[in-house]
Tab-separated table of C-alpha atoms and ligand atoms in Angstrom:
chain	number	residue	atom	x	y	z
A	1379	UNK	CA	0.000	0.000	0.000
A	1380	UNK	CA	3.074	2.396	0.660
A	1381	UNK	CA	3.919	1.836	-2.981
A	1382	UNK	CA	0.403	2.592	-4.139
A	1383	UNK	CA	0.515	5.649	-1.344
A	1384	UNK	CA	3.674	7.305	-2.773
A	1385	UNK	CA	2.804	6.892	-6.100
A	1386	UNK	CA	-0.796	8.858	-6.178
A	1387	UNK	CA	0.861	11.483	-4.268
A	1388	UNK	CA	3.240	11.899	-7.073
A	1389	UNK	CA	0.402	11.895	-9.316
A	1390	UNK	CA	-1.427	14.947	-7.315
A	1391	UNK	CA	1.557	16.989	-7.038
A	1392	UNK	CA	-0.198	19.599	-9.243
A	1393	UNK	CA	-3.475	19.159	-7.291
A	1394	UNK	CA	-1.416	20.046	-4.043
A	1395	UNK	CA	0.329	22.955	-6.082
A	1396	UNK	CA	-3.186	24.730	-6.697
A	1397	UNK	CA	-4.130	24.458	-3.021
A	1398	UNK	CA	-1.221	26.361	-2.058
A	1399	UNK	CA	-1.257	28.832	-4.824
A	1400	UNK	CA	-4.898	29.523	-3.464
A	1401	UNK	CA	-4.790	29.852	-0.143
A	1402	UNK	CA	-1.327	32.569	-0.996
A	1403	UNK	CA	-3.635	34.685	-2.783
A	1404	UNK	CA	-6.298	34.623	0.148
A	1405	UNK	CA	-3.917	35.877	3.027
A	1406	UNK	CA	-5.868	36.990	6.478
A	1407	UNK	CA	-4.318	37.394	10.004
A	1408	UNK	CA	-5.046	36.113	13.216
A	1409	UNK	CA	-8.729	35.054	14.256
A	1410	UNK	CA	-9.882	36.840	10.630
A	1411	UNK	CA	-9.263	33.729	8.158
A	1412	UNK	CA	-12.760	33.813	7.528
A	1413	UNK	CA	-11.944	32.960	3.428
A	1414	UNK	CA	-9.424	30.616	4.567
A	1415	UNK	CA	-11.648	28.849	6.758
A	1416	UNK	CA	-14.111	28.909	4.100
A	1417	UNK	CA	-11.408	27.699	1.502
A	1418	UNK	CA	-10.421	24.452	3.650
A	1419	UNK	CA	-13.743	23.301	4.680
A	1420	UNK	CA	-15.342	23.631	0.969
A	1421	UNK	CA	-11.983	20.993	-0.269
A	1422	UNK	CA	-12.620	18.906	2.310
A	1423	UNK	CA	-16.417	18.538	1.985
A	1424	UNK	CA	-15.645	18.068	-1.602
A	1425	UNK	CA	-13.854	14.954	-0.490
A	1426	UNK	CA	-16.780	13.255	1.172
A	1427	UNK	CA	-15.710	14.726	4.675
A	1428	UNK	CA	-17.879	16.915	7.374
A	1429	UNK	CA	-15.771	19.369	8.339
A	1430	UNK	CA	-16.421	21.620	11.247
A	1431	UNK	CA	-16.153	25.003	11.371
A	1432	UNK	CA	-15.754	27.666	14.045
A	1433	UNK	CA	-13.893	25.876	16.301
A	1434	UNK	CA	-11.223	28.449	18.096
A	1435	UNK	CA	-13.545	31.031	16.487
A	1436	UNK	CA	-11.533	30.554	13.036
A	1437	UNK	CA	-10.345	27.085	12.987
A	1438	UNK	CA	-11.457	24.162	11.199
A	1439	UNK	CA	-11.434	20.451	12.383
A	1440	UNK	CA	-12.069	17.173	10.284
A	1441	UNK	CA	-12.150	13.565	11.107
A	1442	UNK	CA	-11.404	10.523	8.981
A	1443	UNK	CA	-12.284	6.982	9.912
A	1444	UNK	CA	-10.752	4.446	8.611
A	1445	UNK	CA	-12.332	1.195	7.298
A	1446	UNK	CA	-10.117	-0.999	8.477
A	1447	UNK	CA	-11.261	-1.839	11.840
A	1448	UNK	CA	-10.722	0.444	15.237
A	1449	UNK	CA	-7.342	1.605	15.742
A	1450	UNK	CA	-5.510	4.883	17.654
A	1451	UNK	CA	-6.538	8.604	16.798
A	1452	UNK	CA	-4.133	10.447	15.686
A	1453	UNK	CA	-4.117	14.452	15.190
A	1454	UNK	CA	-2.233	16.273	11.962
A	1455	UNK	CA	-2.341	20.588	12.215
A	1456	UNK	CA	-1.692	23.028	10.517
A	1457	UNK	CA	-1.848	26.489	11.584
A	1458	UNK	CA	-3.858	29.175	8.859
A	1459	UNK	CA	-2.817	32.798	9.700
A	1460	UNK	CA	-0.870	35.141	7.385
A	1461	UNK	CA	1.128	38.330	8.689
A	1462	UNK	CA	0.516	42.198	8.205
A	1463	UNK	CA	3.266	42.537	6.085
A	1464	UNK	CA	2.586	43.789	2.080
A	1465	UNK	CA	4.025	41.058	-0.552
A	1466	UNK	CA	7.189	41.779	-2.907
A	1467	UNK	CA	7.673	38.091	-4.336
A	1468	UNK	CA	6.234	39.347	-8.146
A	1469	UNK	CA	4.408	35.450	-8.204
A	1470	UNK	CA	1.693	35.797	-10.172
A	1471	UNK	CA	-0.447	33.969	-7.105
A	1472	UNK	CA	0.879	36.713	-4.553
A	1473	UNK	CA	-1.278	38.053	-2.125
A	1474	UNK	CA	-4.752	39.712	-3.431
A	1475	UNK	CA	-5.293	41.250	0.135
A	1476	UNK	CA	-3.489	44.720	0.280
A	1477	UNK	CA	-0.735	44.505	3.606
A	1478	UNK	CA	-1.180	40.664	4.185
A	1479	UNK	CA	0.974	38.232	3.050
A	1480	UNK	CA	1.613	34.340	3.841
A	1481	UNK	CA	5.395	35.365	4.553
A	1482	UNK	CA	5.579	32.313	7.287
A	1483	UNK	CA	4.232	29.573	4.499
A	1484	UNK	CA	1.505	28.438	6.423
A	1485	UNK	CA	-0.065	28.677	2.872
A	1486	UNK	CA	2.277	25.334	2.361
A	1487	UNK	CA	1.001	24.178	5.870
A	1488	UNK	CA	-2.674	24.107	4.817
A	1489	UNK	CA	-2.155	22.845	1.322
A	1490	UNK	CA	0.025	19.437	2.990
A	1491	UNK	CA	-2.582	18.887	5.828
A	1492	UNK	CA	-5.074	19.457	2.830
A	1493	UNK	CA	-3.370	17.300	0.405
A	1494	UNK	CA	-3.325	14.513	3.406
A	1495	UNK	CA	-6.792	14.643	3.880
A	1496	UNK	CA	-6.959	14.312	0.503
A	1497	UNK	CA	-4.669	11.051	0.129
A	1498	UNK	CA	-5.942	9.473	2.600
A	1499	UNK	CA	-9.400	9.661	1.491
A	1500	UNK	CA	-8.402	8.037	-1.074
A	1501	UNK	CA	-7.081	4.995	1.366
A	1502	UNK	CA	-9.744	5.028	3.587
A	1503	UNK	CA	-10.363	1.439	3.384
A	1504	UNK	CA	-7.028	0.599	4.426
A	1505	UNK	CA	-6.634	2.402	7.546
A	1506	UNK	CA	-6.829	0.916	10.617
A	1507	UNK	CA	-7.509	4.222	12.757
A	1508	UNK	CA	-8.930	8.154	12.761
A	1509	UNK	CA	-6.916	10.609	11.652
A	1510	UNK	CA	-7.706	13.890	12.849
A	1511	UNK	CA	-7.026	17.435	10.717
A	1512	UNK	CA	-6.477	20.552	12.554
A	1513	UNK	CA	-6.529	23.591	10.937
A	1514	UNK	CA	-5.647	26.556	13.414
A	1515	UNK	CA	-6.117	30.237	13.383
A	1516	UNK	CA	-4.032	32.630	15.193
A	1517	UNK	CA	-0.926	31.013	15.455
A	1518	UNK	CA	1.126	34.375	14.711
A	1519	UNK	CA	-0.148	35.748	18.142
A	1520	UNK	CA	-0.051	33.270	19.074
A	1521	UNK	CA	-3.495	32.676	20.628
A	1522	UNK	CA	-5.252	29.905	18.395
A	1523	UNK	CA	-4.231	26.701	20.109
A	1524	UNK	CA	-5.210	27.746	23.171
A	1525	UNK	CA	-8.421	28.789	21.681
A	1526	UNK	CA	-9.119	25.200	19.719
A	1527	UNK	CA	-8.076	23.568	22.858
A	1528	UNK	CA	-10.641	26.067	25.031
A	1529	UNK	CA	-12.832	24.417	22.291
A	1530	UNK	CA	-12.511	21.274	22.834
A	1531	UNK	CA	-10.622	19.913	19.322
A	1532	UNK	CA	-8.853	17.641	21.617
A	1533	UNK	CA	-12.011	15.884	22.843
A	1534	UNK	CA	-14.462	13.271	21.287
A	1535	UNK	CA	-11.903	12.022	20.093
A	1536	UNK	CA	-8.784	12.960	22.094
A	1537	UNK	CA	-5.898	11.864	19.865
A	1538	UNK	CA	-3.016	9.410	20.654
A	1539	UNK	CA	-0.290	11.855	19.066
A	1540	UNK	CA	0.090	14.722	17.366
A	1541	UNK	CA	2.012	15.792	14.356
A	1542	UNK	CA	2.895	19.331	12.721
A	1543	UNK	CA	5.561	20.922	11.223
A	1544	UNK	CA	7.059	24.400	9.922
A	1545	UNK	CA	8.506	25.179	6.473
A	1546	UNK	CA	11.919	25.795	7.198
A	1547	UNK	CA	14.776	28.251	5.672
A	1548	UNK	CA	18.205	26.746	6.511
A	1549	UNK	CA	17.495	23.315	5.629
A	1550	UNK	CA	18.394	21.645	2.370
A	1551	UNK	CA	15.177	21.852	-0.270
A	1552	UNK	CA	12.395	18.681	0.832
A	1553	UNK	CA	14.751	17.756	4.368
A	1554	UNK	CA	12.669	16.798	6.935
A	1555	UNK	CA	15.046	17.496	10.282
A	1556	UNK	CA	13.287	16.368	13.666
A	1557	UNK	CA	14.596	16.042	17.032
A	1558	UNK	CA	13.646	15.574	20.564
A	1559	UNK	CA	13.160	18.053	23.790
A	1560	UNK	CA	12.589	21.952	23.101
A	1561	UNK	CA	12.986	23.107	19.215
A	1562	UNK	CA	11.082	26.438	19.938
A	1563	UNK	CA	10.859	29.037	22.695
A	1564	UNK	CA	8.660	30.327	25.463
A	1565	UNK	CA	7.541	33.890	24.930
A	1566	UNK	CA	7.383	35.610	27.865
A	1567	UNK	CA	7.315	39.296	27.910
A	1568	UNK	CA	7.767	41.810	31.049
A	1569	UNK	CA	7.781	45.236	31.807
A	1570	UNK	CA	10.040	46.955	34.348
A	1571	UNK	CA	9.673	49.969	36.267
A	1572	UNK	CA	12.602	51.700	37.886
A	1573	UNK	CA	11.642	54.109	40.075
A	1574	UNK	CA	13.733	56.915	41.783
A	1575	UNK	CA	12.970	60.825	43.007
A	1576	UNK	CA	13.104	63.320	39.698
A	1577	UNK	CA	14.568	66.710	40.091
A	1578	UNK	CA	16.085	69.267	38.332
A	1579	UNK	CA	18.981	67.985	35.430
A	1580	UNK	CA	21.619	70.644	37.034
A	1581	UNK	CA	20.981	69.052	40.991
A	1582	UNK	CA	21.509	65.286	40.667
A	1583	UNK	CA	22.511	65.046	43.789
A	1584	UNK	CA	19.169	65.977	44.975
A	1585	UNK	CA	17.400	63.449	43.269
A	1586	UNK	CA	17.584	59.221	42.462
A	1587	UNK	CA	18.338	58.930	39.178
A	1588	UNK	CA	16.032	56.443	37.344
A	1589	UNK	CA	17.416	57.150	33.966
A	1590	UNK	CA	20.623	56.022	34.880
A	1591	UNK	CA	19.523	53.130	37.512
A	1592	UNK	CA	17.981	51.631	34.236
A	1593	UNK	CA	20.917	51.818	31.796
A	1594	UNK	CA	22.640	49.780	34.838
A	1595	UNK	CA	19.792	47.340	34.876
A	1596	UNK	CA	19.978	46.765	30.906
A	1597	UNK	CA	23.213	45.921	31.171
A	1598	UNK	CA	23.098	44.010	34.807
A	1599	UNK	CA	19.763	42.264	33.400
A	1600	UNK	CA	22.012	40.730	30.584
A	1601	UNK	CA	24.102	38.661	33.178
A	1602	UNK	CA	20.708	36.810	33.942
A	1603	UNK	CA	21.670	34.789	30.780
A	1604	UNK	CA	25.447	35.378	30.650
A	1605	UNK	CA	25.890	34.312	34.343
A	1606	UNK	CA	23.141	32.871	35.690
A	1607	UNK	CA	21.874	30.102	33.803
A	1608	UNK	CA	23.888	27.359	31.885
A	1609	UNK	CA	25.714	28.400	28.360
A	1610	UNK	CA	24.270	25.260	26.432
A	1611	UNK	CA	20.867	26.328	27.669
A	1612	UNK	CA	19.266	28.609	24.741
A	1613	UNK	CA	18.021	31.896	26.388
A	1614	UNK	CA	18.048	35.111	25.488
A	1615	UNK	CA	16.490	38.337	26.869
A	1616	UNK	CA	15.845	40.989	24.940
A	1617	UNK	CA	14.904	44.561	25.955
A	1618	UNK	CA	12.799	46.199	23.160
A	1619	UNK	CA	11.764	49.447	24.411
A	1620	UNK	CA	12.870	52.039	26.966
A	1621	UNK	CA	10.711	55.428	27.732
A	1622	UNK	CA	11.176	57.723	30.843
A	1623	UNK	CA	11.508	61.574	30.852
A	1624	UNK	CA	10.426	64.117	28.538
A	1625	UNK	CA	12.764	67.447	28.852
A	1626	UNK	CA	16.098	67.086	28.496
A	1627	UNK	CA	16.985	69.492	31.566
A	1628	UNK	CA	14.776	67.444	33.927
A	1629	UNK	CA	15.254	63.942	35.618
A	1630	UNK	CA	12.849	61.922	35.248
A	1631	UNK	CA	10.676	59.904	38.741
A	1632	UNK	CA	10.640	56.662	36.381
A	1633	UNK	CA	11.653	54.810	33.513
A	1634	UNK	CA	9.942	51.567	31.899
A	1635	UNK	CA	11.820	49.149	30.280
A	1636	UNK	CA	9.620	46.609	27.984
A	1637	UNK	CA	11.119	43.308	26.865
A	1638	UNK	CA	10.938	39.292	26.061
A	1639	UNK	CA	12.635	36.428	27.439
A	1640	UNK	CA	12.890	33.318	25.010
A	1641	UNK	CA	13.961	29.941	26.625
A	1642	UNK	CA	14.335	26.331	24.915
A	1643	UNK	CA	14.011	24.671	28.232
A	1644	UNK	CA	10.742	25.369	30.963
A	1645	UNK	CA	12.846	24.715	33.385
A	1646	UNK	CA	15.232	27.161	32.617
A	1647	UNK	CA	12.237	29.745	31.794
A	1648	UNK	CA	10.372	28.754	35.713
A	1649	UNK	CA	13.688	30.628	37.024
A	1650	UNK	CA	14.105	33.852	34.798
A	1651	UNK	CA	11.720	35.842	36.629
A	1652	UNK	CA	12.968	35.572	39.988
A	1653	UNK	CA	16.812	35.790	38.994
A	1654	UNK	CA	15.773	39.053	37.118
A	1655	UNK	CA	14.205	40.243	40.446
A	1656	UNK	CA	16.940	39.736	42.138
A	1657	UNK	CA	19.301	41.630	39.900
A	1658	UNK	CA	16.807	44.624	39.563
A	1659	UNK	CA	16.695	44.415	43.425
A	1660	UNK	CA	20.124	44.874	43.674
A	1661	UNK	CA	21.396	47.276	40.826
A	1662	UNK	CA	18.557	50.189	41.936
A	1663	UNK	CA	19.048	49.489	45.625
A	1664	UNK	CA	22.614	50.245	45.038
A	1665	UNK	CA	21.341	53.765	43.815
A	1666	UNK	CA	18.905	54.214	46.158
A	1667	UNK	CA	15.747	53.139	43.898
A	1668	UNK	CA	13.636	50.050	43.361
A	1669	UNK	CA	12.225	47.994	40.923
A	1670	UNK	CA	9.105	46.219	40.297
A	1671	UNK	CA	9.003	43.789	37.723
A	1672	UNK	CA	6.094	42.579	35.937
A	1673	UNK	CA	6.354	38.992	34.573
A	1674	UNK	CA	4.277	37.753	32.179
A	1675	UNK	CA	3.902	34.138	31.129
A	1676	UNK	CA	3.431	33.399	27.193
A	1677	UNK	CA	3.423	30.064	25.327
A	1678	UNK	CA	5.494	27.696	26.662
A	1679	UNK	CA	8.090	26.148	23.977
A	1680	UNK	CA	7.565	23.269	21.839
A	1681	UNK	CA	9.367	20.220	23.618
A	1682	UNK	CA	9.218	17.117	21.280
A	1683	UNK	CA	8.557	13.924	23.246
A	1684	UNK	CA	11.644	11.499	23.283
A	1685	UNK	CA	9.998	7.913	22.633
A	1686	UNK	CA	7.186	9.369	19.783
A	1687	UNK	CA	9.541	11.609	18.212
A	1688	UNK	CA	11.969	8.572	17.697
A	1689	UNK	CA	9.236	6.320	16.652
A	1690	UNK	CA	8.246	9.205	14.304
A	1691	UNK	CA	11.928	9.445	12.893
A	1692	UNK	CA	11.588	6.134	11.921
A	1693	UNK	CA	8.491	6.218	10.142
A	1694	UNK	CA	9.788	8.720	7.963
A	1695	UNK	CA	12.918	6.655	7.283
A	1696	UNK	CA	10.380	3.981	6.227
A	1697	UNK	CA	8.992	6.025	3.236
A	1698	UNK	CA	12.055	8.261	2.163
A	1699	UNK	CA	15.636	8.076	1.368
A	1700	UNK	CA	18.380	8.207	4.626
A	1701	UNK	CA	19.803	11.467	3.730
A	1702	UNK	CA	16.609	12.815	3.363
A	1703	UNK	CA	15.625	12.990	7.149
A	1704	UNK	CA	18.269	14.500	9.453
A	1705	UNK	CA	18.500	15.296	13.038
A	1706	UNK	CA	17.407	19.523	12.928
A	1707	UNK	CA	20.792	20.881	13.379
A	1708	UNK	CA	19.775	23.584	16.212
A	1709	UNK	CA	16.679	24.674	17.871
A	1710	UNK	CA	15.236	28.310	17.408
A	1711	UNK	CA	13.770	30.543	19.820
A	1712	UNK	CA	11.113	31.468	18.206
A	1713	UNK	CA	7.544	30.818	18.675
A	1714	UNK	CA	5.230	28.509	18.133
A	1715	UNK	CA	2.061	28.065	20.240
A	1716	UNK	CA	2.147	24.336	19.176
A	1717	UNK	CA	3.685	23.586	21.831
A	1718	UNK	CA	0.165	24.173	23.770
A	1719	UNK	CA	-1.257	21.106	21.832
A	1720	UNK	CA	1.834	18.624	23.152
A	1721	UNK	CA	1.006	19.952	26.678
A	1722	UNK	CA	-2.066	18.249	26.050
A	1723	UNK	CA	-1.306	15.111	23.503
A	1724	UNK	CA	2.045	12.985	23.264
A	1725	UNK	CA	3.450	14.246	19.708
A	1726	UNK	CA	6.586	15.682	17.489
A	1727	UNK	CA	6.907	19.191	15.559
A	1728	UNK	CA	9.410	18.405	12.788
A	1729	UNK	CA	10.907	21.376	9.933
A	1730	UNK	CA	11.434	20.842	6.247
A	1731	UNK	CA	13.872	22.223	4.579
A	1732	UNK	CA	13.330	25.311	1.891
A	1733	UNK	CA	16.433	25.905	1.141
A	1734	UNK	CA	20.017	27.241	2.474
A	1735	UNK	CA	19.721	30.436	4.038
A	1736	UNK	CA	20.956	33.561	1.872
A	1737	UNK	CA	17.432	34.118	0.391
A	1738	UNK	CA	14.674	35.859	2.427
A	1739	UNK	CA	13.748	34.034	5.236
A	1740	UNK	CA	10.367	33.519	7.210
A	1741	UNK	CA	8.119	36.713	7.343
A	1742	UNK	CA	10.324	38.404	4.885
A	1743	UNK	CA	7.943	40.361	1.798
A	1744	UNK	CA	10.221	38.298	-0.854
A	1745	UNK	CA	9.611	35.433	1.174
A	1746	UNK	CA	8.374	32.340	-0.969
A	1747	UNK	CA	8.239	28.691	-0.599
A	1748	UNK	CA	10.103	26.266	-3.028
A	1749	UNK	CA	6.226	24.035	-4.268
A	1750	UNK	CA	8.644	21.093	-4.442
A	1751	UNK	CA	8.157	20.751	-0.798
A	1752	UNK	CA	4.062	20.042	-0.991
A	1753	UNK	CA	4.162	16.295	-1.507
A	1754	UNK	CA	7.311	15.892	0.483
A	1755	UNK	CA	5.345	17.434	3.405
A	1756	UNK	CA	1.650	15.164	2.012
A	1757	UNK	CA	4.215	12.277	2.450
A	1758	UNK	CA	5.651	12.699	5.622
A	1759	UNK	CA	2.210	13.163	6.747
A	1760	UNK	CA	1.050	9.710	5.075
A	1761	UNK	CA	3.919	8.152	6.154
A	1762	UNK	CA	3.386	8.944	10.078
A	1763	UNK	CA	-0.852	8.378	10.110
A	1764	UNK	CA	0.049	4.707	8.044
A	1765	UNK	CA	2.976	3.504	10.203
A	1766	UNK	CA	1.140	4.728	13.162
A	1767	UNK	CA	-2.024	2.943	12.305
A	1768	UNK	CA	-0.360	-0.341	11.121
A	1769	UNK	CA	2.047	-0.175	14.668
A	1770	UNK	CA	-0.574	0.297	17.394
B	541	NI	NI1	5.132	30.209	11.089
């Protein structure tokens, strides 16, 4: 059947080429992919399935039982938001909504979960399980897993696993790269407030300087990762906007410093907050200020599961050639609110390659996905629902 399997999906590469190409002209952000939505759910009823719609406000959830007798469940997503960013590929399919643009490919994301759905339609008879489709809204903000989850898309039925995976710049054209333990990270953001006396700018004696308590704390704050946690730990915190005072002969009572942390590891992430306390503590008391930190928890990052992602590895290994699936070289710190579904559901969030870096990269206006990486992505996807299914 894997044969049979690989074959019709080389057959449909053109079908999974038009998907794309429609969904990049149909671009919407977060929680407003009403066409999108629309898009997905007329393909799939086209395909004999009952999708359902709304769920996460945006999203869009399918189910497809096999016919081959009772078997796992097992949950495929792909996330649906574009970016407010204006498109400056020149494709003749670029974006048709003015300031939106599918710069992150999730356009490729929602044409391989649809081309899945698709191919295995096809196979129905010869799966031994329920495969799931997930189509998510809002993962930019990221606030659409949470949403689909507050929804219940992991009940009746709650899958066995999970898959997903990101188009990735940096990887060699149709790689799949997977590994195990945190390949994103959290986003947490906080906001600081130093806070001192203000006075006149010619009598700074007379007053506690906030301006220059937090130039010591954006420096100090940087030690949090340089000296506090360990080096092969990914972290990084990143201060993105400073305002206090407003004349430049007066000193200022307070200054607010906004920022992000990004971690690989939770635990590493659990500790931030109180180690940047304690370093705001100390630099302002030093000057005769204080501090007050306010910490706010994001999405957690995504942490692969050992066992499945292994198990997953070799599924792929099954249906393509050895150099074609790799261990992913590093992990990024960016986000991906993914990682909400595997605190929910055992599962793996693996990249393929779209080329060496050098060209624009994700959420870039020249950005562009290479199409030969649809039915590499439709097969991986095959690949993990049929050696699931013929496993369990
Ligand atoms: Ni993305």
């Amino acid at each position: 059947m894997k044969q049979e399997m690989i074959q019709f999906i080389r057959n449909n590469n053109q079908q999974f080429v038009q998907l794309r190409r429609d969904l990049h002209r149909i671009p919407e952000t977060a929680f407003a992919e009403i066409k999108t939505a629309a898009y997905i759910a007329a393909k799939l009823r086209e395909w004999g399935y009952t999708p359902q719609e709304g769920i996460g406000q945006t999203g869009v959830v399918a189910e497809l039982q096999g016919g081959a007798g009772d078997g796992p469940v097992l949950a495929v997503r792909a996330d649906m938001d574009a970016l407010a960013v204006t498109e400056q590929t020149g494709l003749s399919f670029a974006s048709e909504h003015p300031g939106r643009m599918h710069a992150c490919g999730h356009d490729s994301h929602m044409a391989m979960v649809l081309g899945t759905a698709f191919v295995l339609a096809q196979f129905r008879s010869h799966l031994a399980g329920t495969v799931k489709f997930i189509f998510q809204p809002s993962e930019e903000q990221p606030t659409g897993a949470g949403a689909m989850i507050d929804d219940g898309v992991l009940q009746n039925p709650a899958p066995d696993g999970i898959v997903a995976l990101h188009n990735w710049p940096g990887l060699p054209v149709g790689q799949l790269a997977l590994s195990a333990g945190p390949v994103t990270g959290s986003v947490d953001r906080f906001q600081i407030t130093v806070s001192g006396r203000g006075g006149h700018g010619a009598k700074p004696h007379e007053t506690v300087d906030p301006v220059v308590m937090a130039s010591h704390c954006v420096l100090a704050l940087q030690t949090v990762v340089s000296r506090l946690n360990n080096p092969l730990k990914p972290l990084v915190l990143t201060i993105g906007a400073i305002h206090g005072g407003e004349a430049f002969n007066v000193i200022p009572h307070e200054v607010r410093l906004t920022g992000t942390v990004r971690a690989a590891d939770p635990e590493v992430q659990s500790q931030i907050p109180a180690q940047m306390k304690q370093v705001l503590d100390g630099v302002t008391a030093a000057y005769g200020g204080s501090a007050q930190l306010d910490y706010e928890w994001g999405i957690p990052s995504v942490v692969n599961d050992g066992p499945f992602t292994e198990q997953v590895e070799q599924y792929l290994r099954r249906w393509f050639p050895p150099e074609q699936v790799v261990a992913l070289p590093e992990p990024s710190l960016v986000g991906e609110d993914y990682s909400l579904f595997l605190q929910n559901v055992t599962g793996t969030f693996f990249f393929l390659g779209t080329g060496d870096q050098g060209g624009p990269g994700l959420h870039h206006p020249q950005y562009s996905v290479p199409e030969d990486i649809l039915s590499v992505g439709v097969q991986s996807f095959c690949a993990i629902v049929w050696e699931f299914f013929s496993e369990k």
